Amino acid sequence: MSKSNNGLEFELLTERIFKAISGQHDDVSIRRNVSLQGIDGERQIDLLITSKFAGIEFRTIVECKDYNKKIDVKVIDGFHSVMQDVSAHKGVVVSRKGFSSTAIAKAKRLGISLFSAHQANSEKWELDLELPMLLTEARVASIVVNPTIKAKKGTIIKQSAINVINDVDLVASFIKNWNETPDFLDSHFIYQNDRVSLKVGSLKPPFYVRDSQGGPVEVTDYELIVDFDKRYYFSYIHDVTDSLLLKCHSGDDSTMILPSEVFSNYHQCLKLIDKSKISLPPNSLVKMALVKVKASGYSAT
C-alpha cells in the first residue's frame, strides 16, 4: 500500500498513540508497515499488534486512513476481507475525519473497532468540541482519628494511643498509602471531597486501643477523618503541546495521552483557577488528573 506524506504522518501518529497506550505491557509488540502472508497473497498492514495470553499469540491489525472525508462502509468491507485473509483476531480502523453511520453500524456487526486520532497544536486538529483537562493538586491538611471508646472509670489513655487501633497506627498507615500508592483515592473522589471519612479495610472488629498500661480498651466504632487543601489547574487538551487523543466511534471509550511535562511542570503548563469558576458541561469528555503532594514531616492532630 503506497503512502503519501500525509498518510505516512498519520500512520506514525497512530503508531505513537498505540505505543503510548500499550507502553506498560511487556507482552505487547507493535510494528508498522508489516507484510503478512494471507490466503490470497501478501497483505501490507499499517500496524500489527501482537500479544500473548496463556501461551497463545493474538494478532490485531490496524488500518490508518488519512482521508478528507468520513470513512464509508466500503472501506469497512475491504478491511474485513483483509482480516479474514491474514487470520487476524481483531481489527481496528483509525481515521482522521471519522466514519459514516453505515460504516459504524457495519463495523459494530463485524466486531471492528473504529477510532479517530488527533494531535493537539496541529492544523489538522479536527474536533469541534473543546476537551477540558482539570488537575487537582491536593495536600493533606489534617488527620484526626475519632474512636468511640468504651472505658471503665479511671482508665488512662494517652493522646498518642488514640491514633492506634488494633495496634495499627492509622495516621502512619494513611500517610504511607498517600505517599506511595498511586491509585490510593482517585482524582474524581478528591476533586469532589474536601473532607473524607475513611475506614481501614484490614481492621476487623472487635476494635480496641491500649491504655497507659498496655491493656486493650474496647472501641465500638471509629472514624479516620482527613481534610485536604486543594488547588486546581485547568487547560484545554488542544492547548497542551503534544497532547494526543484516540476517540472511539464504536463505543464510549476515548483515550487522552498527555506529555509527562504536564504533570512534572503543571504550574507552568496549566492555569491556576478558582474552583467556583470551574464549569464543566454535563457528560463532557474531561481528563481528570490528581497530583498528591507528599505529606513529609506531617504530624497528626
GROMACS .gro file of C-alpha atoms in nm:
model
  301
    1MET     CA    1   0.000   0.000   0.000
    2SER     CA    2   0.165   0.327  -0.106
    3LYS     CA    3   0.165   0.617   0.136
    4SER     CA    4   0.153   0.989   0.066
    5ASN     CA    5   0.347   1.214   0.303
    6ASN     CA    6   0.024   1.298   0.483
    7GLY     CA    7  -0.074   0.932   0.503
    8LEU     CA    8   0.262   0.838   0.648
    9GLU     CA    9   0.241   1.120   0.901
   10PHE     CA   10  -0.099   0.998   1.018
   11GLU     CA   11   0.026   0.640   1.034
   12LEU     CA   12   0.318   0.749   1.254
   13LEU     CA   13   0.079   0.943   1.478
   14THR     CA   14  -0.141   0.636   1.519
   15GLU     CA   15   0.163   0.421   1.596
   16ARG     CA   16   0.275   0.671   1.859
   17ILE     CA   17  -0.065   0.666   2.029
   18PHE     CA   18  -0.094   0.287   2.039
   19LYS     CA   19   0.262   0.253   2.170
   20ALA     CA   20   0.185   0.503   2.445
   21ILE     CA   21  -0.128   0.310   2.543
   22SER     CA   22   0.049  -0.027   2.547
   23GLY     CA   23   0.374   0.102   2.697
   24GLN     CA   24   0.323  -0.067   3.035
   25HIS     CA   25   0.259  -0.411   2.886
   26ASP     CA   26   0.577  -0.605   2.816
   27ASP     CA   27   0.394  -0.876   2.623
   28VAL     CA   28   0.260  -0.639   2.355
   29SER     CA   29   0.451  -0.579   2.032
   30ILE     CA   30   0.362  -0.306   1.781
   31ARG     CA   31   0.518  -0.299   1.433
   32ARG     CA   32   0.445  -0.061   1.148
   33ASN     CA   33   0.427  -0.132   0.773
   34VAL     CA   34   0.433  -0.511   0.800
   35SER     CA   35   0.383  -0.765   0.522
   36LEU     CA   36   0.169  -1.063   0.621
   37GLN     CA   37   0.114  -1.371   0.410
   38GLY     CA   38  -0.256  -1.425   0.352
   39ILE     CA   39  -0.452  -1.695   0.175
   40ASP     CA   40  -0.470  -1.477  -0.137
   41GLY     CA   41  -0.113  -1.347  -0.122
   42GLU     CA   42   0.086  -1.088   0.073
   43ARG     CA   43  -0.101  -0.812   0.254
   44GLN     CA   44   0.052  -0.483   0.364
   45ILE     CA   45  -0.055  -0.397   0.720
   46ASP     CA   46  -0.023  -0.043   0.858
   47LEU     CA   47   0.014  -0.154   1.221
   48LEU     CA   48   0.043  -0.508   1.354
   49ILE     CA   49  -0.018  -0.551   1.726
   50THR     CA   50   0.064  -0.889   1.875
   51SER     CA   51   0.016  -1.004   2.233
   52LYS     CA   52   0.031  -1.331   2.419
   53PHE     CA   53  -0.213  -1.481   2.666
   54ALA     CA   54  -0.181  -1.829   2.812
   55GLY     CA   55   0.086  -1.905   2.554
   56ILE     CA   56  -0.139  -1.812   2.261
   57GLU     CA   57  -0.044  -1.525   2.029
   58PHE     CA   58  -0.323  -1.284   1.941
   59ARG     CA   59  -0.298  -1.070   1.629
   60THR     CA   60  -0.461  -0.727   1.584
   61ILE     CA   61  -0.429  -0.537   1.258
   62VAL     CA   62  -0.476  -0.160   1.233
   63GLU     CA   63  -0.564   0.031   0.916
   64CYS     CA   64  -0.490   0.408   0.911
   65LYS     CA   65  -0.698   0.631   0.683
   66ASP     CA   66  -0.598   0.997   0.645
   67TYR     CA   67  -0.892   1.086   0.420
   68ASN     CA   68  -1.053   1.429   0.382
   69LYS     CA   69  -1.396   1.281   0.437
   70LYS     CA   70  -1.563   1.029   0.662
   71ILE     CA   71  -1.481   0.665   0.601
   72ASP     CA   72  -1.764   0.483   0.423
   73VAL     CA   73  -1.887   0.126   0.450
   74LYS     CA   74  -1.680   0.009   0.151
   75VAL     CA   75  -1.361   0.063   0.350
   76ILE     CA   76  -1.500  -0.150   0.633
   77ASP     CA   77  -1.592  -0.428   0.389
   78GLY     CA   78  -1.245  -0.425   0.234
   79PHE     CA   79  -1.073  -0.421   0.572
   80HIS     CA   80  -1.282  -0.714   0.695
   81SER     CA   81  -1.166  -0.910   0.391
   82VAL     CA   82  -0.804  -0.841   0.489
   83MET     CA   83  -0.874  -0.954   0.846
   84GLN     CA   84  -1.008  -1.285   0.723
   85ASP     CA   85  -0.725  -1.332   0.474
   86VAL     CA   86  -0.448  -1.295   0.737
   87SER     CA   87  -0.647  -1.465   1.018
   88ALA     CA   88  -0.645  -1.158   1.244
   89HIS     CA   89  -0.817  -1.196   1.580
   90LYS     CA   90  -0.911  -0.827   1.595
   91GLY     CA   91  -0.935  -0.534   1.356
   92VAL     CA   92  -0.908  -0.159   1.413
   93VAL     CA   93  -0.962   0.123   1.164
   94VAL     CA   94  -0.830   0.468   1.253
   95SER     CA   95  -0.946   0.776   1.062
   96ARG     CA   96  -0.885   1.148   1.096
   97LYS     CA   97  -1.231   1.257   0.979
   98GLY     CA   98  -1.447   0.990   1.143
   99PHE     CA   99  -1.692   0.743   0.992
  100SER     CA  100  -2.031   0.738   0.823
  101SER     CA  101  -2.326   0.598   1.017
  102THR     CA  102  -2.343   0.295   0.787
  103ALA     CA  103  -1.971   0.229   0.837
  104ILE     CA  104  -2.017   0.244   1.215
  105ALA     CA  105  -2.313   0.005   1.203
  106LYS     CA  106  -2.128  -0.241   0.976
  107ALA     CA  107  -1.812  -0.230   1.189
  108LYS     CA  108  -2.013  -0.297   1.503
  109ARG     CA  109  -2.171  -0.602   1.344
  110LEU     CA  110  -1.831  -0.732   1.231
  111GLY     CA  111  -1.657  -0.661   1.563
  112ILE     CA  112  -1.425  -0.398   1.416
  113SER     CA  113  -1.321  -0.109   1.643
  114LEU     CA  114  -1.330   0.243   1.497
  115PHE     CA  115  -1.122   0.535   1.622
  116SER     CA  116  -1.012   0.879   1.514
  117ALA     CA  117  -0.664   1.001   1.610
  118HIS     CA  118  -0.573   1.362   1.679
  119GLN     CA  119  -0.271   1.564   1.790
  120ALA     CA  120  -0.302   1.900   1.963
  121ASN     CA  121  -0.128   2.211   1.828
  122SER     CA  122  -0.169   2.072   1.477
  123GLU     CA  123  -0.350   2.244   1.193
  124LYS     CA  124  -0.525   1.910   1.144
  125TRP     CA  125  -0.690   1.908   1.488
  126GLU     CA  126  -1.034   1.804   1.370
  127LEU     CA  127  -1.255   1.807   1.679
  128ASP     CA  128  -1.524   2.069   1.715
  129LEU     CA  129  -1.558   2.028   2.089
  130GLU     CA  130  -1.311   2.166   2.338
  131LEU     CA  131  -1.174   1.894   2.562
  132PRO     CA  132  -1.108   2.023   2.913
  133MET     CA  133  -0.838   1.898   3.146
  134LEU     CA  134  -0.861   1.955   3.521
  135LEU     CA  135  -0.572   1.877   3.752
  136THR     CA  136  -0.628   1.876   4.128
  137GLU     CA  137  -0.327   1.941   4.350
  138ALA     CA  138  -0.408   1.801   4.694
  139ARG     CA  139  -0.225   1.833   5.024
  140VAL     CA  140  -0.317   1.664   5.349
  141ALA     CA  141  -0.422   1.945   5.583
  142SER     CA  142  -0.518   1.740   5.888
  143ILE     CA  143  -0.584   1.386   6.002
  144VAL     CA  144  -0.798   1.304   6.302
  145VAL     CA  145  -0.870   0.960   6.442
  146ASN     CA  146  -1.202   0.973   6.622
  147PRO     CA  147  -1.274   0.649   6.811
  148THR     CA  148  -1.579   0.577   7.026
  149ILE     CA  149  -1.418   0.428   7.338
  150LYS     CA  150  -1.597   0.219   7.599
  151ALA     CA  151  -1.367   0.250   7.901
  152LYS     CA  152  -1.403   0.181   8.270
  153LYS     CA  153  -1.384   0.469   8.515
  154GLY     CA  154  -1.025   0.561   8.593
  155THR     CA  155  -0.880   0.420   8.272
  156ILE     CA  156  -0.597   0.635   8.139
  157ILE     CA  157  -0.543   0.651   7.764
  158LYS     CA  158  -0.263   0.865   7.626
  159GLN     CA  159  -0.342   1.102   7.339
  160SER     CA  160  -0.089   0.927   7.116
  161ALA     CA  161  -0.269   0.595   7.171
  162ILE     CA  162  -0.590   0.731   7.018
  163ASN     CA  163  -0.439   0.701   6.668
  164VAL     CA  164  -0.352   0.333   6.716
  165ILE     CA  165  -0.645   0.095   6.675
  166ASN     CA  166  -0.587  -0.280   6.688
  167ASP     CA  167  -0.217  -0.193   6.714
  168VAL     CA  168  -0.224  -0.022   6.373
  169ASP     CA  169  -0.121   0.344   6.358
  170LEU     CA  170  -0.398   0.477   6.134
  171VAL     CA  171  -0.227   0.810   6.067
  172ALA     CA  172   0.101   0.648   5.965
  173SER     CA  173  -0.086   0.394   5.753
  174PHE     CA  174  -0.278   0.667   5.569
  175ILE     CA  175   0.035   0.874   5.506
  176LYS     CA  176   0.222   0.570   5.373
  177ASN     CA  177  -0.061   0.491   5.130
  178TRP     CA  178  -0.097   0.856   5.029
  179ASN     CA  179   0.274   0.891   4.956
  180GLU     CA  180   0.345   0.553   4.799
  181THR     CA  181   0.030   0.408   4.640
  182PRO     CA  182  -0.053   0.573   4.302
  183ASP     CA  183  -0.420   0.467   4.286
  184PHE     CA  184  -0.498   0.541   4.653
  185LEU     CA  185  -0.800   0.778   4.638
  186ASP     CA  186  -0.868   0.871   4.276
  187SER     CA  187  -0.887   1.214   4.117
  188HIS     CA  188  -1.268   1.233   4.095
  189PHE     CA  189  -1.303   1.140   4.463
  190ILE     CA  190  -1.053   1.402   4.579
  191TYR     CA  191  -1.199   1.667   4.347
  192GLN     CA  192  -1.546   1.618   4.494
  193ASN     CA  193  -1.447   1.595   4.861
  194ASP     CA  194  -1.258   1.841   5.083
  195ARG     CA  195  -1.307   1.612   5.382
  196VAL     CA  196  -1.329   1.234   5.381
  197SER     CA  197  -1.417   0.982   5.649
  198LEU     CA  198  -1.241   0.651   5.596
  199LYS     CA  199  -1.221   0.302   5.736
  200VAL     CA  200  -0.916   0.079   5.719
  201GLY     CA  201  -1.018  -0.235   5.533
  202SER     CA  202  -0.764  -0.456   5.708
  203LEU     CA  203  -0.907  -0.376   6.052
  204LYS     CA  204  -1.176  -0.616   6.171
  205PRO     CA  205  -1.381  -0.594   6.492
  206PRO     CA  206  -1.353  -0.617   6.780
  207PHE     CA  207  -1.168  -0.283   6.783
  208TYR     CA  208  -0.951  -0.163   7.067
  209VAL     CA  209  -0.693   0.091   7.175
  210ARG     CA  210  -0.442   0.040   7.452
  211ASP     CA  211  -0.441   0.215   7.789
  212SER     CA  212  -0.136   0.354   7.964
  213GLN     CA  213  -0.057   0.006   8.099
  214GLY     CA  214  -0.075  -0.156   7.756
  215GLY     CA  215  -0.408  -0.328   7.814
  216PRO     CA  216  -0.683  -0.332   7.546
  217VAL     CA  217  -0.976  -0.092   7.581
  218GLU     CA  218  -1.287  -0.155   7.374
  219VAL     CA  219  -1.363   0.072   7.078
  220THR     CA  220  -1.719   0.039   6.949
  221ASP     CA  221  -1.652   0.238   6.630
  222TYR     CA  222  -1.405   0.483   6.478
  223GLU     CA  223  -1.355   0.739   6.201
  224LEU     CA  224  -1.039   0.844   6.024
  225ILE     CA  225  -1.115   1.200   5.914
  226VAL     CA  226  -0.888   1.363   5.658
  227ASP     CA  227  -0.907   1.725   5.542
  228PHE     CA  228  -0.741   1.841   5.220
  229ASP     CA  229  -0.607   2.171   5.094
  230LYS     CA  230  -0.658   2.178   4.719
  231ARG     CA  231  -0.562   2.389   4.421
  232TYR     CA  232  -0.699   2.348   4.072
  233TYR     CA  233  -0.520   2.379   3.739
  234PHE     CA  234  -0.710   2.392   3.413
  235SER     CA  235  -0.649   2.384   3.039
  236TYR     CA  236  -0.794   2.251   2.717
  237ILE     CA  237  -0.625   1.947   2.570
  238HIS     CA  238  -0.563   2.111   2.232
  239ASP     CA  239  -0.370   2.391   2.406
  240VAL     CA  240  -0.124   2.146   2.563
  241THR     CA  241   0.166   2.082   2.326
  242ASP     CA  242   0.197   1.721   2.202
  243SER     CA  243  -0.130   1.604   2.358
  244LEU     CA  244  -0.282   1.307   2.178
  245LEU     CA  245  -0.639   1.182   2.157
  246LEU     CA  246  -0.775   0.849   2.040
  247LYS     CA  247  -1.150   0.895   2.010
  248CYS     CA  248  -1.368   0.585   1.991
  249HIS     CA  249  -1.652   0.580   1.735
  250SER     CA  250  -1.773   0.228   1.808
  251GLY     CA  251  -1.826   0.273   2.183
  252ASP     CA  252  -1.795   0.524   2.466
  253ASP     CA  253  -1.424   0.491   2.543
  254SER     CA  254  -1.172   0.754   2.440
  255THR     CA  255  -0.811   0.789   2.548
  256MET     CA  256  -0.620   1.111   2.608
  257ILE     CA  257  -0.241   1.096   2.626
  258LEU     CA  258  -0.059   1.392   2.777
  259PRO     CA  259   0.316   1.457   2.771
  260SER     CA  260   0.489   1.384   3.102
  261GLU     CA  261   0.594   1.750   3.133
  262VAL     CA  262   0.232   1.841   3.203
  263PHE     CA  263   0.246   1.656   3.534
  264SER     CA  264   0.605   1.739   3.629
  265ASN     CA  265   0.565   2.108   3.542
  266TYR     CA  266   0.192   2.167   3.572
  267HIS     CA  267   0.237   2.504   3.745
  268GLN     CA  268   0.367   2.640   3.414
  269CYS     CA  269   0.173   2.421   3.168
  270LEU     CA  270  -0.172   2.475   3.318
  271LYS     CA  271  -0.364   2.773   3.452
  272LEU     CA  272  -0.441   2.807   3.824
  273ILE     CA  273  -0.817   2.850   3.861
  274ASP     CA  274  -1.063   2.907   4.144
  275LYS     CA  275  -1.297   2.613   4.193
  276SER     CA  276  -1.601   2.842   4.184
  277LYS     CA  277  -1.510   2.933   3.825
  278ILE     CA  278  -1.488   2.574   3.705
  279SER     CA  279  -1.783   2.497   3.480
  280LEU     CA  280  -1.775   2.161   3.309
  281PRO     CA  281  -2.065   2.075   3.077
  282PRO     CA  282  -2.256   1.759   3.175
  283ASN     CA  283  -2.139   1.437   3.010
  284SER     CA  284  -1.837   1.614   2.863
  285LEU     CA  285  -1.517   1.426   2.794
  286VAL     CA  286  -1.293   1.556   3.074
  287LYS     CA  287  -0.941   1.449   3.157
  288MET     CA  288  -0.919   1.439   3.538
  289ALA     CA  289  -0.577   1.421   3.699
  290LEU     CA  290  -0.454   1.424   4.056
  291VAL     CA  291  -0.120   1.534   4.199
  292LYS     CA  292  -0.081   1.417   4.557
  293VAL     CA  293   0.172   1.637   4.736
  294LYS     CA  294   0.374   1.411   4.963
  295ALA     CA  295   0.297   1.453   5.332
  296SER     CA  296   0.657   1.476   5.453
  297GLY     CA  297   0.716   1.576   5.812
  298TYR     CA  298   0.346   1.554   5.887
  299SER     CA  299   0.231   1.543   6.247
  300ALA     CA  300  -0.118   1.426   6.327
  301THR     CA  301  -0.372   1.612   6.536
   0.00000   0.00000   0.00000
